């Protein structure tokens, strides 16, 4: 037994949950013994236009990687999220929309309305020339139109690529270019925490020079003035007036792409993760129902943004496929004050609440009165995602928000995995603060020794985390670059999907994610490649070289620590520091702004010129007693200078 304190589910939870401990064991074993039989059964969760006869067709061998699920089946995702609910729950609320400003009106959108809005938006997209297989970029605030736009694309077989509204025009332009999008859907403005960003301006900047074929469909949301790009721009409300609400869903193959979502990796620029139609939907729907123990009548709220995978799977596709009521929140946790999350929970009687550890830590710092003045008795299950949760934050979440009675599902997964891969289940597992606990059905985690790639079978174990076999929600490829897909995920540990994370398995065979083992950092639950920030910094004319690493940050989990070497003749100054911060914001977006910039006359390099990032990480972590061997450095003295001028003392 491990010595971690455990929190078993209540008798009530065990009695009412979809899956209790016995059922978990039986189902998990069945999912390994007979994957085809198990997933054929789960495939019935969605409606098929043409039923599948094949289930799994997978090869993880480098050079030959293929991942197919339900390959000969045909279906439409938007029909699964709207049409099929009309008869039984047409008048039920599908989406509750809560605006940034609490004084503005909440919206309740029924399944009947959601269906009509989706069909109309789909017809508008068709009228702009979008057809099956075409790409549409969505760059919207958290408004219902974001969900309509996703479902509208799915309805006509177009592939959406959502770009988080916090990304800069440059980052947006790169993503429009990356998938050769025909249309960008945006809004005039995007309010967040009382401040409005002019999204249409960002789109104009992104598209102005190189994209004179890309049309832009604009939602009127904030009523502010926007600049028009002649006849390439269209107001959504004007176009909606011209179309009918009848739009038969396109018949899609299970393996037709549903969406592309760019995410950061170890090297280079972000890559377009591709998810397909059938397997993704089955997996999103199943994990949504079972992980959150969703029952009819529940009010489910995931606080993520649709710009990230969590918003795709657990605000839109999973919940809507299940006919759930899903809450969509436009604002931020601290506006107008630190009570906002809890006021929204009280107002809508939220039953499942799913957020990120960074939000919990930020709110924890504001004191518990903001929470306790609200009635949170409706909440049954709490969830977290995005980064490891520290025990202090877990305990606060459990006691102050959950009143000590709500299971916390600590869901570990990735953009690449489409849905949860490891999590405790509310009625099945005695939770341990900070542990992602157990694999979901069909998931076979393995821990490997990092250098020898040997599988560690005994417990406890620690090493790199791989997955031994496929599951229906797994990404299929990198958009336009299958070789990069294979190299990134299947080359380092042959025969396995390599997650990029490290993990421990304790004496009870429970899993603990220890964080990324590559050059990806996790800032406020947002994933970022250090290489991206470095390339933004070196694009500045005064910067000669830069190296970026993560360091522990109390609220954000990790902060961005940048070492910058200036061009000869340039002098460090406060002004230049500010200029570089603003520069990175403009190149990528506010989430990439360096927290600390250290002027580095030299960087620690091997004699062959490779930067030794391990050393830079240790210095940033304030752990330079453990620098290890520096004798292979071309110039060991640079390390002394870096230590002397460390930023976060
Ligand atoms: C990290 C977000 C610990 C992990 C869904 C992973 C977590 C990366 C957890 C993926 C968790 C996510 N505990 N770490 N519960 N959830 N991570 O693609 O390092 O934005 O590889 O997907 O976040 O981030 P992504």
XYZ file of C-alpha atoms and ligand atoms in Angstrom:
674
model
C 0.000 0.000 0.000
C 1.147 3.516 -0.638
C 0.902 5.835 2.343
C -1.121 8.585 0.626
C -4.352 9.549 2.353
C -7.376 8.301 0.422
C -10.864 9.722 0.007
C -13.386 7.006 -0.827
C -16.673 7.861 -2.550
C -19.804 8.129 -0.382
C -22.284 5.240 -0.236
C -24.745 7.398 -2.090
C -22.280 8.049 -4.879
C -21.378 4.368 -5.115
C -25.030 3.365 -5.292
C -25.986 5.860 -7.988
C -22.893 6.102 -10.170
C -22.777 4.691 -13.695
C -19.644 2.765 -12.724
C -18.766 1.446 -9.265
C -15.549 -0.317 -8.240
C -16.717 -3.776 -9.317
C -17.995 -2.540 -12.630
C -14.746 -0.674 -13.252
C -12.657 -3.812 -12.746
C -14.890 -5.944 -14.935
C -15.221 -3.396 -17.712
C -11.530 -2.562 -17.692
C -10.583 -6.224 -17.988
C -13.133 -6.727 -20.754
C -11.710 -3.728 -22.635
C -8.272 -5.373 -22.642
C -9.403 -8.951 -23.261
C -11.585 -8.138 -26.242
C -11.063 -4.579 -27.508
C -13.110 -5.181 -30.651
C -16.084 -6.487 -28.700
C -15.815 -3.778 -26.059
C -15.578 -0.889 -28.510
C -18.207 -2.338 -30.853
C -20.593 -2.146 -27.903
C -19.500 1.417 -27.005
C -19.854 2.413 -30.666
C -23.612 2.127 -30.151
C -23.502 5.336 -28.132
C -23.737 7.266 -31.364
C -26.163 7.018 -34.285
C -24.699 5.690 -37.500
C -26.039 6.417 -40.960
C -24.299 3.243 -42.077
C -23.325 0.912 -39.217
C -19.690 -0.122 -38.931
C -18.635 -3.732 -39.361
C -14.949 -3.134 -38.567
C -13.841 -1.827 -35.182
C -10.111 -1.436 -34.645
C -7.373 -1.354 -37.264
C -4.191 -0.040 -35.708
C -0.451 -0.236 -36.206
C 2.034 1.627 -33.976
C 5.118 0.536 -35.974
C 7.337 3.439 -36.951
C 7.146 4.006 -40.688
C 3.777 2.345 -40.863
C 1.677 4.046 -38.221
C -2.044 3.884 -38.918
C -4.960 4.372 -36.584
C -8.453 3.517 -37.788
C -11.605 2.980 -35.781
C -15.035 1.995 -37.078
C -13.567 2.641 -40.522
C -16.448 1.462 -42.706
C -19.138 3.207 -40.632
C -20.755 6.474 -41.666
C -22.272 9.160 -39.470
C -22.601 12.885 -38.928
C -21.399 14.506 -35.719
C -23.811 17.448 -35.766
C -26.762 15.079 -36.299
C -25.564 13.167 -33.237
C -25.343 16.372 -31.200
C -28.671 17.879 -32.310
C -31.109 16.000 -34.619
C -31.190 12.803 -32.624
C -32.246 14.642 -29.467
C -35.110 16.595 -31.031
C -37.815 14.047 -30.430
C -36.986 13.258 -26.816
C -35.482 16.525 -25.557
C -36.187 19.251 -28.095
C -37.308 21.659 -25.358
C -34.481 20.814 -22.959
C -31.714 23.371 -22.599
C -28.652 22.276 -24.528
C -26.473 25.304 -23.767
C -26.679 27.780 -20.906
C -24.684 30.842 -21.862
C -23.350 33.051 -19.103
C -21.944 36.390 -20.340
C -18.779 38.148 -19.207
C -20.792 40.852 -17.485
C -23.119 39.369 -14.852
C -25.623 42.189 -15.470
C -26.149 41.088 -19.065
C -28.727 38.442 -19.909
C -28.049 34.742 -19.624
C -29.227 32.657 -22.575
C -30.854 29.234 -22.493
C -30.619 27.536 -25.872
C -32.803 24.461 -26.340
C -31.862 21.504 -28.524
C -34.485 22.650 -31.041
C -32.886 26.097 -31.211
C -29.374 24.662 -31.326
C -30.419 22.495 -34.268
C -31.937 25.422 -36.154
C -28.985 27.746 -35.511
C -26.547 25.049 -36.590
C -28.443 24.364 -39.805
C -28.655 28.059 -40.663
C -24.980 28.674 -40.014
C -24.175 25.585 -42.105
C -26.192 27.016 -44.980
C -24.362 30.340 -44.650
C -21.018 28.533 -44.838
C -22.214 26.703 -47.942
C -23.281 30.004 -49.495
C -19.716 31.271 -48.942
C -18.434 28.320 -50.941
C -17.436 25.986 -48.113
C -17.872 22.294 -48.891
C -16.914 18.880 -47.564
C -13.235 18.672 -46.637
C -12.690 22.480 -46.740
C -11.099 24.139 -43.697
C -12.710 26.856 -41.606
C -10.850 28.761 -38.894
C -12.943 29.777 -35.882
C -11.601 32.742 -33.865
C -14.393 33.632 -31.483
C -15.037 34.529 -27.866
C -16.972 32.072 -25.711
C -20.381 32.743 -27.232
C -23.009 30.261 -28.444
C -22.042 31.032 -32.039
C -18.758 29.224 -31.362
C -20.699 26.006 -30.754
C -23.007 26.676 -33.733
C -19.943 27.235 -35.913
C -18.304 23.970 -34.830
C -21.481 21.982 -35.394
C -22.185 23.797 -38.679
C -18.779 22.740 -40.001
C -19.404 19.178 -38.859
C -22.810 19.250 -40.536
C -21.438 20.003 -43.999
C -18.234 18.004 -43.565
C -15.950 21.030 -43.314
C -12.953 20.706 -40.987
C -12.728 23.366 -38.291
C -9.563 24.695 -36.751
C -10.273 26.814 -33.690
C -7.741 29.450 -32.735
C -7.938 30.657 -29.127
C -9.119 34.289 -29.175
C -6.114 35.236 -27.009
C -3.689 34.440 -29.832
C -2.105 37.299 -31.735
C -2.693 38.163 -35.412
C 0.631 36.494 -36.313
C -0.307 33.243 -34.604
C -3.738 33.392 -36.242
C -2.221 34.008 -39.675
C 0.111 31.040 -39.277
C -2.841 28.779 -38.481
C -4.978 30.095 -41.363
C -2.030 29.421 -43.646
C -1.222 26.052 -42.060
C -4.538 24.521 -43.074
C -5.259 26.753 -46.067
C -8.589 27.896 -44.653
C -11.328 29.232 -46.906
C -13.211 31.173 -44.243
C -12.451 32.680 -40.842
C -15.371 33.061 -38.432
C -14.868 35.828 -35.879
C -16.739 38.553 -34.008
C -16.432 42.314 -33.799
C -15.216 42.271 -30.201
C -14.464 39.797 -27.443
C -15.180 40.907 -23.868
C -13.219 39.238 -21.065
C -13.074 40.477 -17.536
C -14.664 43.767 -18.613
C -12.067 44.508 -21.303
C -12.897 44.182 -24.975
C -10.459 42.918 -27.600
C -11.221 43.875 -31.173
C -11.014 40.455 -32.779
C -11.954 41.654 -36.243
C -8.948 44.003 -36.200
C -6.745 41.042 -35.350
C -8.192 39.100 -38.256
C -7.595 42.056 -40.573
C -3.990 42.254 -39.463
C -3.549 38.517 -39.894
C -5.069 38.381 -43.351
C -4.237 41.771 -44.818
C -1.238 41.019 -46.970
C -1.243 37.392 -47.938
C -4.791 36.149 -47.794
C -6.944 38.028 -50.258
C -8.997 34.917 -50.982
C -9.971 34.163 -47.391
C -13.486 35.257 -46.504
C -14.466 36.384 -43.063
C -17.822 35.845 -41.383
C -18.361 38.247 -38.503
C -20.674 37.806 -35.516
C -22.066 41.095 -34.210
C -21.480 40.788 -30.507
C -20.131 43.982 -28.952
C -21.358 46.509 -31.514
C -18.042 48.253 -31.851
C -16.704 49.786 -35.033
C -14.809 47.382 -37.227
C -12.833 47.865 -40.421
C -14.165 45.948 -43.415
C -12.041 44.190 -46.050
C -14.318 45.059 -48.947
C -16.400 42.216 -50.330
C -14.465 39.506 -48.482
C -16.261 40.261 -45.203
C -19.815 39.275 -44.255
C -21.958 39.980 -41.210
C -23.354 36.705 -39.933
C -26.772 38.178 -39.069
C -27.234 39.505 -42.600
C -26.293 36.192 -44.159
C -28.553 34.254 -41.777
C -31.521 36.229 -43.094
C -30.898 34.837 -46.550
C -30.850 31.130 -45.736
C -33.307 28.478 -44.591
C -32.982 26.394 -41.461
C -33.159 23.184 -43.446
C -29.766 21.615 -43.954
C -29.529 17.838 -44.311
C -26.345 16.537 -42.649
C -23.545 15.361 -44.910
C -22.766 11.645 -44.729
C -19.233 11.332 -43.338
C -16.914 8.354 -43.130
C -15.847 7.516 -39.596
C -12.260 8.398 -40.477
C -13.024 11.716 -42.207
C -11.353 14.565 -40.281
C -13.622 16.432 -37.869
C -11.185 19.082 -36.724
C -7.609 20.295 -36.601
C -6.302 21.834 -33.398
C -2.834 23.327 -33.192
C -0.799 22.413 -30.151
C 2.740 22.988 -28.973
C 5.463 20.400 -29.041
C 9.117 20.039 -28.131
C 10.457 21.417 -31.342
C 9.446 23.842 -34.026
C 6.149 25.580 -34.462
C 2.831 24.185 -33.209
C 1.468 21.213 -35.107
C -2.066 20.590 -36.333
C -3.466 17.668 -34.387
C -6.089 15.885 -36.494
C -9.110 14.183 -34.941
C -11.617 12.247 -36.996
C -15.335 11.670 -36.835
C -16.491 8.314 -35.437
C -13.961 7.231 -32.834
C -13.521 10.741 -31.454
C -17.239 11.190 -30.875
C -17.668 7.782 -29.233
C -14.740 8.475 -26.916
C -15.750 12.063 -26.048
C -19.323 10.980 -25.283
C -18.298 7.981 -23.207
C -15.694 9.765 -21.110
C -18.022 12.718 -20.541
C -20.770 10.495 -19.203
C -18.623 8.194 -17.081
C -15.870 10.453 -15.753
C -18.305 13.136 -14.601
C -21.022 10.617 -13.811
C -23.426 12.691 -15.857
C -27.113 11.883 -15.458
C -30.169 13.321 -17.191
C -31.198 16.578 -15.581
C -27.680 17.471 -14.461
C -26.222 20.900 -15.229
C -22.649 20.432 -16.283
C -20.051 23.210 -16.429
C -16.560 23.055 -17.864
C -14.813 26.429 -17.508
C -12.347 25.889 -20.372
C -12.323 27.840 -23.622
C -13.351 26.202 -26.892
C -9.953 27.283 -28.190
C -8.428 24.333 -26.319
C -9.143 20.639 -26.620
C -10.978 20.594 -23.280
C -13.558 22.939 -24.771
C -13.928 20.760 -27.867
C -14.473 17.471 -26.054
C -16.064 18.597 -22.795
C -18.041 21.746 -23.567
C -19.311 20.871 -27.011
C -18.950 17.385 -28.481
C -19.114 15.031 -25.476
C -21.954 16.777 -23.612
C -24.048 17.518 -26.700
C -23.669 13.968 -28.050
C -25.033 12.856 -24.671
C -27.991 15.269 -24.781
C -26.627 17.055 -21.728
C -27.071 20.631 -20.556
C -23.676 22.277 -20.900
C -22.795 25.699 -19.547
C -20.666 28.057 -21.588
C -18.991 30.939 -19.758
C -17.617 33.976 -21.531
C -15.812 35.551 -18.580
C -12.979 34.986 -16.155
C -12.987 33.641 -12.570
C -12.108 36.968 -10.977
C -14.488 39.395 -12.684
C -16.254 41.328 -11.278
C -14.717 39.598 -8.252
C -13.372 36.270 -7.066
C -16.893 34.994 -6.385
C -17.915 34.764 -10.038
C -17.428 31.017 -10.562
C -19.374 30.231 -7.429
C -22.148 32.702 -8.197
C -22.595 31.049 -11.580
C -22.710 27.629 -9.887
C -25.361 28.862 -7.498
C -27.389 30.674 -10.152
C -27.623 27.666 -12.486
C -27.499 24.899 -9.853
C -24.430 23.367 -11.428
C -24.000 19.662 -10.653
C -20.585 18.971 -12.214
C -17.857 21.605 -12.173
C -14.638 21.133 -14.177
C -11.744 23.598 -14.063
C -7.931 23.917 -14.002
C -5.582 23.849 -10.992
C -4.275 27.317 -11.908
C -7.774 28.789 -11.424
C -8.145 26.962 -8.127
C -4.796 28.306 -6.875
C -5.639 31.852 -7.934
C -9.017 31.730 -6.176
C -7.591 30.012 -3.122
C -5.340 33.035 -2.662
C -8.399 35.303 -2.388
C -9.734 33.585 0.714
C -12.687 31.306 1.243
C -15.385 33.920 1.914
C -15.835 34.384 -1.815
C -16.828 30.729 -1.985
C -18.729 30.179 1.232
C -21.146 33.053 0.646
C -22.554 31.059 -2.304
C -24.794 28.010 -2.093
C -22.858 25.219 -3.769
C -25.022 22.369 -2.529
C -26.014 21.388 -6.082
C -22.463 20.282 -6.938
C -21.957 16.503 -6.983
C -18.676 16.051 -8.822
C -15.628 18.306 -9.186
C -12.961 17.939 -11.841
C -9.543 19.296 -12.742
C -7.452 19.215 -15.885
C -4.399 20.662 -17.516
C -1.555 20.148 -15.061
C -0.719 18.266 -11.910
C -2.721 19.563 -8.939
C -0.739 20.212 -5.780
C -2.175 18.759 -2.535
C -2.873 22.224 -1.001
C -5.048 23.190 -3.961
C -6.687 19.743 -3.987
C -7.552 20.013 -0.295
C -8.957 23.491 -0.668
C -11.056 22.406 -3.678
C -12.278 19.391 -1.765
C -13.084 21.142 1.505
C -14.042 24.695 0.605
C -15.726 24.129 -2.762
C -16.876 20.525 -2.396
C -17.701 20.679 1.315
C -15.742 17.451 1.708
C -18.478 15.449 -0.041
C -17.714 15.676 -3.771
C -15.346 13.329 -5.559
C -12.631 15.169 -7.512
C -11.812 13.681 -10.881
C -8.209 14.602 -11.690
C -8.318 13.955 -15.425
C -5.037 13.419 -17.210
C -5.145 13.657 -20.995
C -3.839 15.679 -23.942
C -4.903 17.427 -27.136
C -3.599 14.318 -28.878
C -5.729 11.892 -26.876
C -9.132 13.435 -27.637
C -10.457 12.542 -24.191
C -9.484 11.434 -20.694
C -6.867 8.671 -20.500
C -6.488 8.483 -16.730
C -8.771 9.652 -13.971
C -10.445 8.387 -10.856
C -14.143 7.632 -11.459
C -16.514 9.297 -8.967
C -18.242 6.134 -7.763
C -15.385 3.682 -8.182
C -12.131 4.938 -6.733
C -10.849 6.197 -3.406
C -9.089 9.362 -4.555
C -5.601 10.435 -3.565
C -4.873 14.181 -3.794
C -2.691 14.746 -6.848
C -3.078 11.310 -8.400
C -4.726 10.697 -11.779
C -5.298 7.214 -10.334
C -6.481 4.701 -12.929
C -6.556 4.233 -16.684
C -9.862 4.717 -18.473
C -11.339 1.717 -20.306
C -9.113 0.390 -23.048
C -6.119 2.476 -21.976
C -2.909 0.556 -21.291
C -0.378 2.873 -19.636
C 3.214 1.675 -19.403
C 6.111 3.238 -17.551
C 9.463 2.923 -19.268
C 12.969 3.499 -18.051
C 13.841 6.684 -19.997
C 17.251 5.709 -21.328
C 16.974 1.953 -21.875
C 13.289 2.061 -22.904
C 12.683 -0.995 -20.778
C 9.176 -1.469 -19.459
C 9.037 -1.337 -15.664
C 6.467 -3.847 -14.496
C 6.926 -3.816 -10.732
C 5.509 -1.201 -8.339
C 6.384 1.389 -7.342
C 7.731 2.611 -10.675
C 8.865 5.903 -12.146
C 9.789 6.817 -15.708
C 8.349 8.065 -18.969
C 4.715 7.421 -19.700
C 3.669 5.617 -22.864
C 0.441 3.962 -23.967
C 0.674 0.457 -25.361
C -2.374 0.373 -27.605
C -4.823 2.683 -29.341
C -8.208 3.995 -28.203
C -10.915 5.527 -30.403
C -10.195 9.163 -29.442
C -6.511 9.080 -30.395
C -5.245 11.684 -32.882
C -4.732 10.225 -36.338
C -2.010 12.374 -37.833
C -0.448 15.822 -37.945
C -2.197 17.908 -40.584
C -0.164 17.651 -43.771
C 2.795 15.904 -42.116
C 2.277 12.272 -41.201
C 6.012 11.790 -40.864
C 6.168 14.399 -38.120
C 3.329 12.559 -36.374
C 5.247 9.295 -36.438
C 8.527 10.894 -35.382
C 6.998 12.833 -32.506
C 4.983 10.054 -30.929
C 6.294 6.681 -32.098
C 10.056 7.032 -32.649
C 11.535 7.366 -29.153
C 9.881 4.287 -27.639
C 9.170 1.906 -30.525
C 5.801 0.226 -30.489
C 4.282 2.689 -28.026
C 2.520 6.041 -28.141
C 4.883 8.372 -26.246
C 2.992 10.970 -24.226
C 5.836 13.395 -23.454
C 4.926 13.102 -19.755
C 6.706 11.430 -16.886
C 4.774 9.376 -14.341
C 5.016 7.353 -11.169
C 2.997 4.279 -10.315
C 2.663 3.703 -6.592
C 2.395 0.486 -4.596
C -1.381 0.391 -5.218
C -0.820 0.699 -8.986
C -2.208 4.247 -8.961
C -0.674 6.735 -11.388
C 0.826 10.148 -10.594
C 1.756 12.429 -13.495
C 5.056 14.161 -12.764
C 5.000 16.635 -15.687
C 6.536 16.972 -19.123
C 9.848 15.323 -19.846
C 10.367 17.314 -23.046
C 10.729 21.007 -23.843
C 7.063 21.724 -23.416
C 6.035 23.887 -20.480
C 2.653 24.249 -18.895
C 1.781 27.826 -18.012
C -1.576 28.267 -16.298
C -2.674 25.002 -17.867
C -1.713 26.299 -21.325
C 0.734 24.236 -23.179
C 3.679 26.008 -24.750
C 6.782 24.959 -26.600
C 9.887 26.707 -25.308
C 11.097 26.725 -28.933
C 8.144 28.918 -29.931
C 8.971 31.566 -27.349
C 12.646 31.392 -28.307
C 11.923 31.903 -31.962
C 9.686 34.870 -31.127
C 12.494 36.411 -29.047
C 15.221 35.949 -31.646
C 12.969 37.530 -34.255
C 13.574 40.823 -32.392
C 16.371 42.780 -34.112
C 18.301 43.356 -30.866
C 18.308 39.703 -29.763
C 21.135 37.441 -30.824
C 20.148 34.291 -29.013
C 17.726 33.052 -26.419
C 16.890 29.988 -24.380
C 13.575 29.537 -22.601
C 12.769 27.140 -19.770
C 10.009 26.680 -17.224
C 10.352 27.381 -13.496
C 7.975 26.678 -10.594
C 5.356 29.430 -10.254
C 2.957 29.568 -7.344
C -0.204 30.307 -9.318
C 0.625 29.446 -12.908
C 2.220 26.089 -12.125
C 5.117 26.994 -14.378
C 6.375 30.420 -15.369
C 8.371 31.338 -18.484
C 12.043 32.027 -17.756
C 13.977 33.473 -20.704
C 17.710 33.879 -21.030
C 18.487 36.489 -23.659
C 21.809 37.291 -25.316
C 21.759 40.662 -27.027
C 23.382 41.574 -30.342
C 26.859 43.061 -30.008
C 26.662 46.744 -29.058
C 23.165 46.490 -27.530
C 22.836 47.354 -23.846
C 20.349 45.705 -21.468
C 17.789 48.087 -19.988
C 14.410 48.037 -18.269
C 12.967 49.611 -21.374
C 14.307 46.838 -23.590
C 12.955 44.234 -21.186
C 9.465 45.735 -21.530
C 9.899 45.950 -25.279
C 10.752 42.246 -25.476
C 7.767 41.311 -23.323
C 5.477 43.293 -25.611
C 7.195 41.769 -28.629
C 6.443 38.203 -27.544
C 2.867 39.146 -26.704
C 2.476 40.466 -30.217
C 4.191 37.499 -31.859
C 2.253 34.786 -30.023
C -0.209 36.238 -27.513
C -0.393 37.355 -23.877
C -0.116 33.775 -22.571
C 3.435 33.541 -23.948
C 4.784 36.707 -22.302
C 7.996 35.830 -20.434
C 7.667 36.130 -16.651
C 11.389 36.654 -16.222
C 14.038 37.803 -18.669
C 17.650 37.363 -17.672
C 20.342 39.094 -19.713
C 22.850 36.409 -20.537
C 26.192 37.444 -22.008
C 26.678 33.775 -22.904
C 24.669 30.551 -22.812
C 26.062 27.225 -21.594
C 26.924 25.238 -24.702
C 28.661 22.008 -25.471
C 31.738 22.167 -27.647
C 29.555 21.248 -30.586
C 27.403 24.313 -29.892
C 24.343 22.649 -28.355
C 22.717 24.653 -25.565
C 22.625 22.637 -22.346
C 19.088 23.335 -21.323
C 19.327 21.035 -18.305
C 21.672 23.556 -16.697
C 19.434 26.495 -17.545
C 16.449 24.664 -16.081
C 18.306 24.021 -12.843
C 19.362 27.654 -12.516
C 15.795 28.825 -13.164
C 14.514 26.326 -10.609
C 16.991 27.684 -8.080
C 18.504 24.220 -7.824
C 22.031 24.863 -8.911
C 23.513 22.626 -6.283
C 22.432 19.897 -8.719
C 23.944 21.251 -11.904
C 25.773 18.034 -12.629
C 28.766 17.801 -14.851
C 29.593 21.120 -16.511
C 33.047 20.111 -17.673
C 31.878 19.355 -21.195
C 30.897 22.987 -21.659
C 32.825 25.035 -24.167
C 33.099 27.812 -21.568
C 32.173 26.699 -18.014
C 32.485 30.266 -16.673
C 29.209 31.373 -18.288
C 27.411 29.286 -15.681
C 28.833 31.344 -12.804
C 27.630 34.517 -14.425
C 24.149 33.092 -14.973
C 23.904 31.985 -11.345
C 25.124 35.341 -10.087
C 22.485 37.204 -12.066
C 19.608 34.843 -11.516
C 16.215 36.579 -11.591
C 13.997 34.684 -9.155
C 15.903 34.827 -5.933
C -0.634 18.101 -18.699
C -5.026 19.354 -21.902
C -1.164 16.322 -14.689
C 0.277 16.977 -19.175
C -6.175 18.365 -21.715
C -0.169 16.779 -20.616
C -1.834 17.083 -16.741
C -0.521 18.176 -21.038
C -3.180 16.778 -16.425
C -1.521 18.210 -22.154
C -3.462 16.237 -15.123
C -3.087 17.577 -18.450
N -2.409 16.037 -14.302
N -0.841 16.849 -15.873
N -4.695 15.963 -14.726
N -3.926 17.107 -17.506
N -1.820 17.585 -17.997
O -2.657 19.167 -24.788
O 1.609 17.416 -19.109
O -3.304 21.252 -23.503
O 0.817 16.201 -21.432
O -4.328 19.018 -23.045
O -1.040 18.805 -19.868
O -1.953 19.524 -22.409
P -3.051 19.805 -23.505
